[in-house]
Every structure is written in structure tokens, then in C-alpha cells.
Amino acid sequence: MATKHHGTPRERLALDTYIKLSRATAAVDARINRPLAEASLTTSQFGVLEAVWHLGPLTHGEIGRKLLKSSGNVTVVIDNLARRGLVQRESDAGDRRISRVALTATGTALLEAVFPAHVARVVDAFDSLDADELATLSTLLRRLGRAAAAAGNQPEPDRATGAHALTAVQTAVQEDTR
Amino acid sequence: MATKHHGTPRERLALDTYIKLSRATAAVDARINRPLAEASLTTSQFGVLEAVWHLGPLTHGEIGRKLLKSSGNVTVVIDNLARRGLVQRESDAGDRRISRVALTATGTALLEAVFPAHVARVVDAFDSLDADELATLSTLLRRLGRAAAAAGNQPEPDRATGAHALTAVQTAVQEDTR
DNA sequence: GGCATATATCTTGATGTCGAACCGTTCGAT
DNA sequence: ATCGAACGGTTCGACATCAAGATATATGCC
């Protein structure tokens, strides 16, 4: 196929791995999250619902750190969930800047209706790898993610609480960093 | 840390790996793509520019398949690039439905100014893994991506040409599937 | 030739997403 | 007690993104 140019083997290896990482993630995400549309939920909305379901009422800031989203974004997603009556904002007695997000009965019901199938899809998405391979993959990804996160950037996850929301599924696994 | 509930070990393993996959990808993407903002390029815009740079003029459809984006989305991204004079649309002589996207001189200059640093960032992002580990990761991700893509969904990459654009970096590596 | 169907792209409406600017609120140092 | 910095959220503007639906153009089959 005659690759035109580009440099060292190391560069090619890195670029190649990067492509596969991007593609695999895109494919897995699509497979896992697309079906959420049937419940009229986006990935982010599901993420918020799930985080609050597992952990109880959370502030915007906590949610943002868990899902790795900007504060402005959190406001929007919560607005959309609140508009549909799936969550509600509760103000904090002590600190009036804070507003905590809690599931409504409707929200709880919806999440519980959708969650089992979601987990099943996650399992399915990974069923091409056996337990050892999953463990290996997990280890490599953790190193990769850690290094990338450490290297300068970002909102900094949520190391403190040990619970990780992220793009859905999050809190189902309380451990990540261990 | 007492994970509350959830089922089988296999489920936990899959969920855990999914989290790490999402987080690692997010972190790596941020690290690699954020700096593109300095050239006022988004990830998608860079992806289009790069694809066309490597492969020559492409139709919207080809671009969409390479970057795994919907047709509507491709239109928007190209509009934004065209507005800035970085690309131009050329109509096809034989088939008037087709519009091919080509780099302008400005676009070429911009891409060439930005590309080397981009590759360097990709290499950096992966420097926590040695060559063997990268190869292993690559293999596992390919299996994962393939299985997920096969399982029902999607726009179906671009198996035919062998060239893969994707979220940037793409075409720098002509081979992927091999 | 002529119509049904398939293709390639564009449009529309809803959501997500970011970064930056902004507004109350709280807290710390003096 | 006061004032300035830090904090928690919201707003704004620009882009991305998808799913559906609309258009225009090609093609295939009779």
C-alpha cells in the first residue's frame, strides 16, 4: 500500500496505535450508547443519571469532574434532564452557591429500566477478549490514561472519592485507580 | 471502597475496562488535539485537512467514511473550512451530485505548519509504553474495534482503500487492517 | 425513452461541548 | 469588619454531531 512518507518506526507505531484506539473507542461507544436513544437519553444524560443513582445527590462540580465535562456543559445537560423531570436541583442549606442534583422518581424508574441492558451491552462489546486479555488491556490503558492526564492537561478526574462516573457505566465500578 | 452491587466478575471486568478505555481515549485525545486550537482548528477540521492532504481531493462521502461522521456533519465541517479558505469544493465533471474537497494553498500551508508538532504529540502521548506494549495494545484494540464494528452498527469504515483517516492522524498510516 | 430506485449532498432541529466572561457567595488575610 | 481572591454556577458564541427529511442527479429495468 506504499505509505508515502513519515518518519521513524516509533512514530508509525504510535500513530497506528492511536488510530486503533480512536476507532475502537468510537465503535464500542456507538454499540453501547446508541441504544440509549430509545429511551431518549444521550450518553451524557445517561452518565449523569447513573452517577447520581449510584452516589446520591451530587453538585454540578462533582458531576463535571466525574464525567470530565466543562462546567458550562454540565449546566446544559442538567437543564435538559430537569426539563423532562428526570432530576431536580436542590439548594444547599449551608452554601448558597451550591446546587445539588437528585433523581426524581421518574428518573430513578427510567434509569432502572435501562441499566441492565446497558451493562449487558458493555459485556457484549468486550466479549471478543478473554479475561486475561481484558486485564492486559486494562493495565495498558490505565498507564496510557494516567500518563496523558498527568502530562499537563485537564480538569483532573476525581481521584479523591475513588468513584468514577465518566462516560456512563462509571460508578458501576467504584474502583479504577487502585 | 466497597463496591455496592453488580454482578459477575466478567461484568465488573468489562465495565472496568470500558471505563479505562473511555478515560484513556479522552485524556489522549485532549493532549493531542487541544493544541490544535492555537491554529484555530478543531479535531474534525484537522482530520479533513489531513485526509485530503495525504490522499488528494476526496468526496464528502469518502471523508465521512474515513472520519466516521454523518453526512450532515461533513457538510458543516467543510463549510467552516471553506469559509476560511482552507479548502475548496470542486464539482465532478461526470457526476454532478459529487463535490470533491481539495486543499487550497493556504490550507496546505496551514496543515504543513501544524502537522509535525501533531505527530510529535502523538508520539509523546504514547511514550509511557514500550514497543512491545504498543504492539500488544494495538492488537487488542483492533480485535475490539473490529468486533464492535461488525456487531451490527455503523457507517462501516473504509476497508476498501486501505487508507484510514479517522479522528486525525489517520492517513499518516496507510495500513491499519492488515 | 421513462419511471422506480439508489446515491450524494444539503437542510433542519435538538443536543452536546468548549472556553471565556460574568455574577453571586464564601473565605482568608489583614 | 472589610476587601480581595477563590469558588460554584450560569450565560454566550462558535462548532460539532446525529437522525430525518428534502433535493438533485444517476442508473437500471421494462
Short mmCIF file of C-alpha atoms (C1' of nucleotides) in Angstrom, two decimals:
data_model
loop_
_atom_site.label_atom_id
_atom_site.label_comp_id
_atom_site.label_asym_id
_atom_site.label_seq_id
_atom_site.Cartn_x
_atom_site.Cartn_y
_atom_site.Cartn_z
CA MET A 1 0.00 0.00 0.00
CA ALA A 2 3.08 2.13 -0.11
CA THR A 3 2.90 4.55 2.72
CA LYS A 4 4.26 7.72 1.32
CA HIS A 5 6.37 9.23 3.99
CA HIS A 6 6.60 9.65 7.73
CA GLY A 7 9.39 9.00 9.95
CA THR A 8 10.67 6.60 12.42
CA PRO A 9 9.23 3.21 13.30
CA ARG A 10 8.33 4.61 16.66
CA GLU A 11 6.26 7.31 15.01
CA ARG A 12 4.48 4.80 12.86
CA LEU A 13 3.79 2.59 15.80
CA ALA A 14 2.42 5.44 17.86
CA LEU A 15 0.25 6.73 15.02
CA ASP A 16 -1.03 3.29 14.28
CA THR A 17 -1.93 2.63 17.89
CA TYR A 18 -3.59 5.99 18.14
CA ILE A 19 -5.78 5.19 15.17
CA LYS A 20 -6.82 1.88 16.63
CA LEU A 21 -7.52 3.47 19.96
CA SER A 22 -9.75 6.06 18.37
CA ARG A 23 -11.56 3.62 16.17
CA ALA A 24 -12.08 1.00 18.81
CA THR A 25 -13.43 3.57 21.22
CA ALA A 26 -15.75 5.00 18.62
CA ALA A 27 -17.06 1.60 17.67
CA VAL A 28 -17.51 0.45 21.25
CA ASP A 29 -19.18 3.68 22.27
CA ALA A 30 -21.56 3.52 19.38
CA ARG A 31 -22.52 0.00 20.16
CA ILE A 32 -23.03 0.65 23.83
CA ASN A 33 -24.63 4.06 23.74
CA ARG A 34 -26.67 4.25 20.59
CA PRO A 35 -29.46 2.11 22.01
CA LEU A 36 -29.93 4.70 24.75
CA ALA A 37 -31.68 6.77 22.13
CA GLU A 38 -34.67 4.51 22.52
CA ALA A 39 -35.13 5.94 25.97
CA SER A 40 -34.39 9.40 24.54
CA LEU A 41 -31.23 9.61 26.53
CA THR A 42 -27.92 10.86 25.31
CA THR A 43 -24.66 9.44 26.57
CA SER A 44 -24.10 12.44 28.80
CA GLN A 45 -27.59 12.36 30.20
CA PHE A 46 -27.23 8.70 31.00
CA GLY A 47 -23.90 9.42 32.64
CA VAL A 48 -25.43 11.99 34.94
CA LEU A 49 -28.36 9.80 35.82
CA GLU A 50 -26.15 6.87 36.56
CA ALA A 51 -23.73 8.87 38.67
CA VAL A 52 -26.50 10.26 40.79
CA TRP A 53 -28.18 6.90 41.04
CA HIS A 54 -25.06 5.25 42.38
CA LEU A 55 -23.74 8.03 44.52
CA GLY A 56 -26.74 10.04 45.57
CA PRO A 57 -27.21 13.78 45.01
CA LEU A 58 -24.13 15.47 43.59
CA THR A 59 -23.15 19.05 42.93
CA HIS A 60 -22.52 20.29 39.42
CA GLY A 61 -18.85 20.40 40.14
CA GLU A 62 -18.73 16.79 41.25
CA ILE A 63 -20.62 15.71 38.18
CA GLY A 64 -18.34 17.67 35.91
CA ARG A 65 -15.25 16.10 37.39
CA LYS A 66 -16.68 12.63 37.15
CA LEU A 67 -17.80 12.92 33.56
CA LEU A 68 -14.81 15.05 32.57
CA LYS A 69 -17.02 17.79 31.22
CA SER A 70 -16.81 21.55 31.45
CA SER A 71 -18.97 23.35 33.94
CA GLY A 72 -20.96 25.08 31.24
CA ASN A 73 -21.74 21.76 29.71
CA VAL A 74 -22.95 20.29 32.96
CA THR A 75 -25.44 23.10 33.31
CA VAL A 76 -26.88 22.37 29.90
CA VAL A 77 -27.18 18.63 30.35
CA ILE A 78 -28.83 19.04 33.72
CA ASP A 79 -31.20 21.63 32.32
CA ASN A 80 -32.32 19.12 29.74
CA LEU A 81 -32.78 16.38 32.30
CA ALA A 82 -34.62 18.72 34.66
CA ARG A 83 -36.90 19.90 31.89
CA ARG A 84 -38.04 16.31 31.45
CA GLY A 85 -38.50 15.87 35.15
CA LEU A 86 -35.81 13.22 35.48
CA VAL A 87 -33.74 15.13 38.02
CA GLN A 88 -34.22 18.11 40.25
CA ARG A 89 -31.90 20.69 41.75
CA GLU A 90 -31.77 21.03 45.48
CA SER A 91 -30.15 24.02 47.08
CA ASP A 92 -27.66 23.55 49.84
CA ALA A 93 -28.56 24.92 53.22
CA GLY A 94 -25.07 25.99 54.20
CA ASP A 95 -23.60 27.20 50.93
CA ARG A 96 -25.93 29.08 48.66
CA ARG A 97 -23.66 28.78 45.65
CA ILE A 98 -24.20 25.07 45.52
CA SER A 99 -26.98 23.25 43.82
CA ARG A 100 -27.17 19.53 44.15
CA VAL A 101 -28.71 17.27 41.54
CA ALA A 102 -31.02 14.49 42.67
CA LEU A 103 -33.03 11.87 40.80
CA THR A 104 -36.78 12.16 40.77
CA ALA A 105 -38.97 9.07 40.98
CA THR A 106 -39.36 9.23 37.21
CA GLY A 107 -35.65 9.49 36.73
CA THR A 108 -34.97 6.58 39.01
CA ALA A 109 -37.55 4.46 37.24
CA LEU A 110 -36.12 5.30 33.84
CA LEU A 111 -32.58 4.54 34.85
CA GLU A 112 -33.51 1.27 36.44
CA ALA A 113 -35.41 0.28 33.36
CA VAL A 114 -32.45 0.95 31.14
CA PHE A 115 -29.47 -0.03 33.21
CA PRO A 116 -29.46 -3.83 32.95
CA ALA A 117 -29.48 -3.79 29.17
CA HIS A 118 -26.71 -1.24 29.27
CA VAL A 119 -24.48 -3.48 31.34
CA ALA A 120 -25.27 -6.33 29.02
CA ARG A 121 -24.15 -4.28 26.06
CA VAL A 122 -20.89 -3.43 27.78
CA VAL A 123 -20.24 -7.09 28.39
CA ASP A 124 -21.12 -7.94 24.80
CA ALA A 125 -18.90 -5.23 23.44
CA PHE A 126 -15.92 -6.84 25.11
CA ASP A 127 -16.71 -10.45 24.52
CA SER A 128 -14.09 -10.81 21.82
CA LEU A 129 -11.44 -10.70 24.53
CA ASP A 130 -10.90 -13.27 27.25
CA ALA A 131 -10.28 -12.42 30.87
CA ASP A 132 -6.51 -12.27 30.54
CA GLU A 133 -6.69 -10.06 27.55
CA LEU A 134 -9.11 -7.73 29.27
CA ALA A 135 -6.78 -7.49 32.22
CA THR A 136 -3.84 -6.71 29.96
CA LEU A 137 -5.80 -4.14 28.03
CA SER A 138 -6.97 -2.57 31.23
CA THR A 139 -3.46 -2.25 32.55
CA LEU A 140 -2.08 -0.70 29.40
CA LEU A 141 -4.96 1.71 29.14
CA ARG A 142 -4.54 2.79 32.70
CA ARG A 143 -0.88 3.58 32.16
CA LEU A 144 -1.72 5.42 29.00
CA GLY A 145 -4.54 7.41 30.53
CA ARG A 146 -2.58 8.29 33.59
CA ALA A 147 0.40 9.50 31.66
CA ALA A 148 -1.72 11.55 29.31
CA ALA A 149 -3.71 13.07 32.13
CA ALA A 150 -0.62 13.79 34.15
CA ALA A 151 1.13 15.42 31.22
CA GLY A 152 -0.10 18.87 31.76
CA ASN A 153 -3.77 18.96 30.98
CA GLN A 154 -7.08 18.94 32.40
CA PRO A 155 -9.89 19.01 34.75
CA GLU A 156 -8.28 16.33 36.79
CA PRO A 157 -10.62 13.41 37.39
CA ASP A 158 -11.85 12.62 40.78
CA ARG A 159 -9.10 10.75 42.42
CA ALA A 160 -10.31 11.67 45.85
CA THR A 161 -13.57 9.83 46.19
CA GLY A 162 -12.49 6.73 44.37
CA ALA A 163 -15.72 6.66 42.45
CA HIS A 164 -15.62 7.29 38.76
CA ALA A 165 -18.53 8.25 36.72
CA LEU A 166 -17.24 9.01 33.25
CA THR A 167 -18.96 8.39 30.05
CA ALA A 168 -21.51 6.14 31.59
CA VAL A 169 -21.05 2.89 33.33
CA GLN A 170 -18.83 4.75 35.58
CA THR A 171 -19.94 4.20 39.04
CA ALA A 172 -20.87 0.63 38.48
CA VAL A 173 -17.22 0.15 39.14
CA GLN A 174 -16.14 2.00 42.20
CA GLU A 175 -12.52 1.15 41.74
CA ASP A 176 -10.44 2.29 38.88
CA THR A 177 -7.19 3.61 40.03
CA ARG A 178 -6.28 1.03 42.50
CA MET B 1 -14.09 1.06 48.96
CA ALA B 2 -16.88 -1.45 48.94
CA THR B 3 -18.46 -1.60 45.56
CA LYS B 4 -22.11 -1.79 46.31
CA HIS B 5 -23.61 -4.22 43.91
CA HIS B 6 -23.39 -5.53 40.36
CA GLY B 7 -22.97 -8.89 39.14
CA THR B 8 -20.48 -11.30 37.87
CA PRO B 9 -16.73 -10.87 37.74
CA ARG B 10 -16.99 -10.78 34.00
CA GLU B 11 -19.34 -7.81 34.22
CA ARG B 12 -17.03 -5.99 36.54
CA LEU B 13 -14.07 -6.68 34.32
CA ALA B 14 -15.89 -5.45 31.23
CA LEU B 15 -17.18 -2.33 32.97
CA ASP B 16 -13.78 -1.59 34.40
CA THR B 17 -12.08 -1.96 31.06
CA TYR B 18 -14.72 0.19 29.43
CA ILE B 19 -14.06 2.96 31.88
CA LYS B 20 -10.36 2.83 31.31
CA LEU B 21 -10.85 2.79 27.57
CA SER B 22 -13.02 5.87 27.71
CA ARG B 23 -10.79 7.73 30.08
CA ALA B 24 -7.58 6.90 28.31
CA THR B 25 -9.03 7.95 24.99
CA ALA B 26 -10.35 11.17 26.42
CA ALA B 27 -7.04 12.01 28.01
CA VAL B 28 -5.00 11.12 24.94
CA ASP B 29 -7.33 13.00 22.63
CA ALA B 30 -7.21 16.06 24.80
CA ARG B 31 -3.48 16.02 24.91
CA ILE B 32 -3.08 15.52 21.20
CA ASN B 33 -5.85 17.71 19.87
CA ARG B 34 -6.21 20.61 22.25
CA PRO B 35 -3.13 22.36 20.91
CA LEU B 36 -4.79 22.47 17.51
CA ALA B 37 -6.85 25.30 18.89
CA GLU B 38 -3.83 27.53 18.51
CA ALA B 39 -4.24 27.20 14.77
CA SER B 40 -7.98 27.63 15.24
CA LEU B 41 -8.58 24.10 14.07
CA THR B 42 -10.96 21.63 15.61
CA THR B 43 -10.22 17.94 15.66
CA SER B 44 -12.63 17.32 12.82
CA GLN B 45 -11.28 20.13 10.74
CA PHE B 46 -7.79 18.85 11.19
CA GLY B 47 -8.97 15.39 10.25
CA VAL B 48 -10.41 16.61 6.98
CA LEU B 49 -7.36 18.66 6.14
CA GLU B 50 -5.07 15.78 6.88
CA ALA B 51 -7.09 13.29 4.90
CA VAL B 52 -7.13 15.49 1.86
CA TRP B 53 -3.51 16.33 2.24
CA HIS B 54 -2.50 12.70 2.25
CA LEU B 55 -4.94 11.35 -0.24
CA GLY B 56 -5.75 14.21 -2.54
CA PRO B 57 -9.24 15.57 -3.25
CA LEU B 58 -11.98 13.47 -1.70
CA THR B 59 -15.75 13.48 -1.94
CA HIS B 60 -17.89 14.21 1.08
CA GLY B 61 -18.85 10.59 1.23
CA GLU B 62 -15.28 9.41 1.33
CA ILE B 63 -14.45 11.88 4.04
CA GLY B 64 -17.45 10.84 6.08
CA ARG B 65 -16.50 7.20 5.90
CA LYS B 66 -12.92 7.91 6.84
CA LEU B 67 -13.72 10.10 9.79
CA LEU B 68 -16.75 8.04 10.78
CA LYS B 69 -19.01 11.03 10.66
CA SER B 70 -22.51 11.53 9.36
CA SER B 71 -23.05 13.18 6.02
CA GLY B 72 -24.73 16.17 7.58
CA ASN B 73 -21.76 16.69 9.78
CA VAL B 74 -19.29 16.53 6.94
CA THR B 75 -21.17 19.30 5.18
CA VAL B 76 -20.87 21.56 8.18
CA VAL B 77 -17.21 20.95 8.82
CA ILE B 78 -16.34 21.54 5.19
CA ASP B 79 -18.43 24.68 5.14
CA ASN B 80 -16.42 26.01 8.03
CA LEU B 81 -13.12 25.14 6.37
CA ALA B 82 -14.25 26.59 3.07
CA ARG B 83 -15.37 29.81 4.72
CA ARG B 84 -11.82 30.29 5.93
CA GLY B 85 -10.41 29.50 2.52
CA LEU B 86 -8.59 26.38 3.67
CA VAL B 87 -10.34 24.06 1.25
CA GLN B 88 -12.47 24.42 -1.83
CA ARG B 89 -15.16 22.31 -3.41
CA GLU B 90 -14.65 21.11 -6.94
CA SER B 91 -17.52 19.70 -8.88
CA ASP B 92 -17.13 16.44 -10.70
CA ALA B 93 -17.37 16.52 -14.45
CA GLY B 94 -19.12 13.20 -14.84
CA ASP B 95 -21.42 13.12 -11.81
CA ARG B 96 -22.94 16.37 -10.78
CA ARG B 97 -24.05 15.09 -7.41
CA ILE B 98 -20.48 14.84 -6.31
CA SER B 99 -18.42 17.58 -4.86
CA ARG B 100 -14.82 16.93 -4.16
CA VAL B 101 -12.88 18.71 -1.46
CA ALA B 102 -9.40 19.97 -2.22
CA LEU B 103 -6.87 21.90 -0.19
CA THR B 104 -6.11 25.46 -1.14
CA ALA B 105 -2.60 26.82 -0.93
CA THR B 106 -3.50 28.36 2.40
CA GLY B 107 -4.87 25.09 3.65
CA THR B 108 -1.79 23.20 2.58
CA ALA B 109 0.45 25.74 4.24
CA LEU B 110 -1.51 25.60 7.46
CA LEU B 111 -1.52 21.84 7.61
CA GLU B 112 2.15 21.59 6.89
CA ALA B 113 2.85 24.12 9.58
CA VAL B 114 0.91 22.15 12.12
CA PHE B 115 1.50 18.55 11.23
CA PRO B 116 4.98 17.88 12.60
CA ALA B 117 4.06 19.06 16.08
CA HIS B 118 0.96 16.94 15.87
CA VAL B 119 2.94 13.80 15.16
CA ALA B 120 5.28 14.69 17.97
CA ARG B 121 2.34 14.93 20.35
CA VAL B 122 1.09 11.53 19.29
CA VAL B 123 4.47 10.02 19.97
CA ASP B 124 4.65 11.77 23.32
CA ALA B 125 1.20 10.64 24.28
CA PHE B 126 2.27 7.04 23.93
CA ASP B 127 5.72 7.25 25.38
CA SER B 128 4.70 5.56 28.59
CA LEU B 129 4.52 2.28 26.68
CA ASP B 130 7.41 0.46 25.09
CA ALA B 131 7.31 -1.06 21.61
CA ASP B 132 6.07 -4.45 22.76
CA GLU B 133 3.34 -2.93 24.82
CA LEU B 134 2.24 -0.75 21.96
CA ALA B 135 2.07 -3.76 19.71
CA THR B 136 0.01 -5.66 22.25
CA LEU B 137 -2.31 -2.75 22.81
CA SER B 138 -2.70 -2.31 19.11
CA THR B 139 -3.66 -5.92 18.61
CA LEU B 140 -6.21 -5.95 21.37
CA LEU B 141 -7.75 -2.71 20.22
CA ARG B 142 -8.03 -3.97 16.69
CA ARG B 143 -9.89 -7.06 17.81
CA LEU B 144 -12.13 -4.96 19.98
CA GLY B 145 -12.84 -2.41 17.31
CA ARG B 146 -13.48 -4.98 14.67
CA ALA B 147 -15.89 -6.94 16.80
CA ALA B 148 -17.78 -3.85 17.83
CA ALA B 149 -17.97 -2.55 14.30
CA ALA B 150 -19.03 -5.90 12.96
CA ALA B 151 -21.71 -6.29 15.58
CA GLY B 152 -24.44 -4.56 13.79
CA ASN B 153 -23.69 -0.90 13.61
CA GLN B 154 -22.33 1.72 11.57
CA PRO B 155 -21.17 3.64 8.69
CA GLU B 156 -18.66 0.98 8.02
CA PRO B 157 -15.16 2.35 7.83
CA ASP B 158 -13.37 2.31 4.59
CA ARG B 159 -11.97 -1.11 4.28
CA ALA B 160 -11.70 -0.80 0.54
CA THR B 161 -8.97 1.72 0.06
CA GLY B 162 -6.88 0.63 2.96
CA ALA B 163 -6.35 4.19 3.99
CA HIS B 164 -7.85 5.37 7.23
CA ALA B 165 -8.42 8.91 8.11
CA LEU B 166 -10.37 8.96 11.33
CA THR B 167 -10.00 11.41 14.10
CA ALA B 168 -6.83 12.85 12.70
CA VAL B 169 -3.52 11.23 12.23
CA GLN B 170 -5.33 8.83 10.13
CA THR B 171 -3.73 8.69 6.81
CA ALA B 172 -0.28 9.04 8.11
CA VAL B 173 -0.62 5.34 8.48
CA GLN B 174 -1.95 3.80 5.39
CA GLU B 175 -2.24 0.37 6.86
CA ASP B 176 -4.48 -0.49 9.69
CA THR B 177 -6.33 -3.60 8.96
CA ARG B 178 -3.60 -5.76 7.80
"C1'" DG C 1 -37.49 6.66 -23.54
"C1'" DG C 2 -39.44 6.66 -18.85
"C1'" DC C 3 -40.19 5.69 -14.29
"C1'" DA C 4 -38.64 3.44 -9.77
"C1'" DT C 5 -34.84 3.23 -7.06
"C1'" DA C 6 -30.46 4.26 -5.35
"C1'" DT C 7 -26.82 7.91 -4.46
"C1'" DA C 8 -24.56 12.20 -2.94
"C1'" DT C 9 -25.24 16.10 -0.60
"C1'" DC C 10 -27.68 19.59 2.00
"C1'" DT C 11 -31.05 21.20 5.47
"C1'" DT C 12 -33.27 21.25 9.91
"C1'" DG C 13 -33.89 20.73 14.80
"C1'" DA C 14 -32.13 19.08 19.04
"C1'" DT C 15 -28.17 18.29 21.98
"C1'" DG C 16 -23.55 18.36 23.30
"C1'" DT C 17 -19.20 20.67 24.00
"C1'" DC C 18 -15.73 24.01 24.95
"C1'" DG C 19 -13.65 28.35 26.57
"C1'" DA C 20 -14.33 32.82 28.28
"C1'" DA C 21 -16.87 36.19 30.53
"C1'" DC C 22 -19.93 37.09 34.34
"C1'" DC C 23 -22.41 37.06 38.98
"C1'" DG C 24 -23.29 35.86 43.48
"C1'" DT C 25 -21.25 33.74 47.55
"C1'" DT C 26 -17.77 32.33 50.64
"C1'" DC C 27 -13.34 32.54 52.76
"C1'" DG C 28 -8.92 34.22 54.19
"C1'" DA C 29 -5.75 37.71 55.50
"C1'" DT C 30 -5.19 41.81 57.46
"C1'" DA D 1 -15.04 44.31 59.87
"C1'" DT D 2 -13.50 44.64 55.29
"C1'" DC D 3 -11.75 43.76 50.99
"C1'" DG D 4 -9.87 40.85 47.54
"C1'" DA D 5 -9.22 36.27 45.85
"C1'" DA D 6 -11.27 31.84 45.13
"C1'" DC D 7 -15.25 29.22 44.14
"C1'" DG D 8 -19.78 27.32 42.07
"C1'" DG D 9 -22.87 28.08 38.51
"C1'" DT D 10 -24.83 30.26 34.53
"C1'" DT D 11 -24.60 32.58 30.11
"C1'" DC D 12 -22.83 33.28 25.47
"C1'" DG D 13 -20.94 32.34 20.98
"C1'" DA D 14 -18.96 29.06 17.98
"C1'" DC D 15 -18.61 24.41 16.48
"C1'" DA D 16 -19.72 19.56 16.32
"C1'" DT D 17 -22.88 15.85 15.79
"C1'" DC D 18 -26.72 12.95 14.78
"C1'" DA D 19 -31.11 11.43 12.81
"C1'" DA D 20 -34.55 12.52 9.49
"C1'" DG D 21 -36.21 14.55 5.75
"C1'" DA D 22 -35.62 17.14 1.29
"C1'" DT D 23 -33.20 17.73 -3.34
"C1'" DA D 24 -30.94 16.76 -7.25
"C1'" DT D 25 -28.83 13.51 -10.03
"C1'" DA D 26 -27.77 8.78 -11.80
"C1'" DT D 27 -28.89 4.16 -13.06
"C1'" DG D 28 -31.38 0.05 -14.03
"C1'" DC D 29 -35.12 -2.28 -15.98
"C1'" DC D 30 -39.15 -2.64 -18.85
#
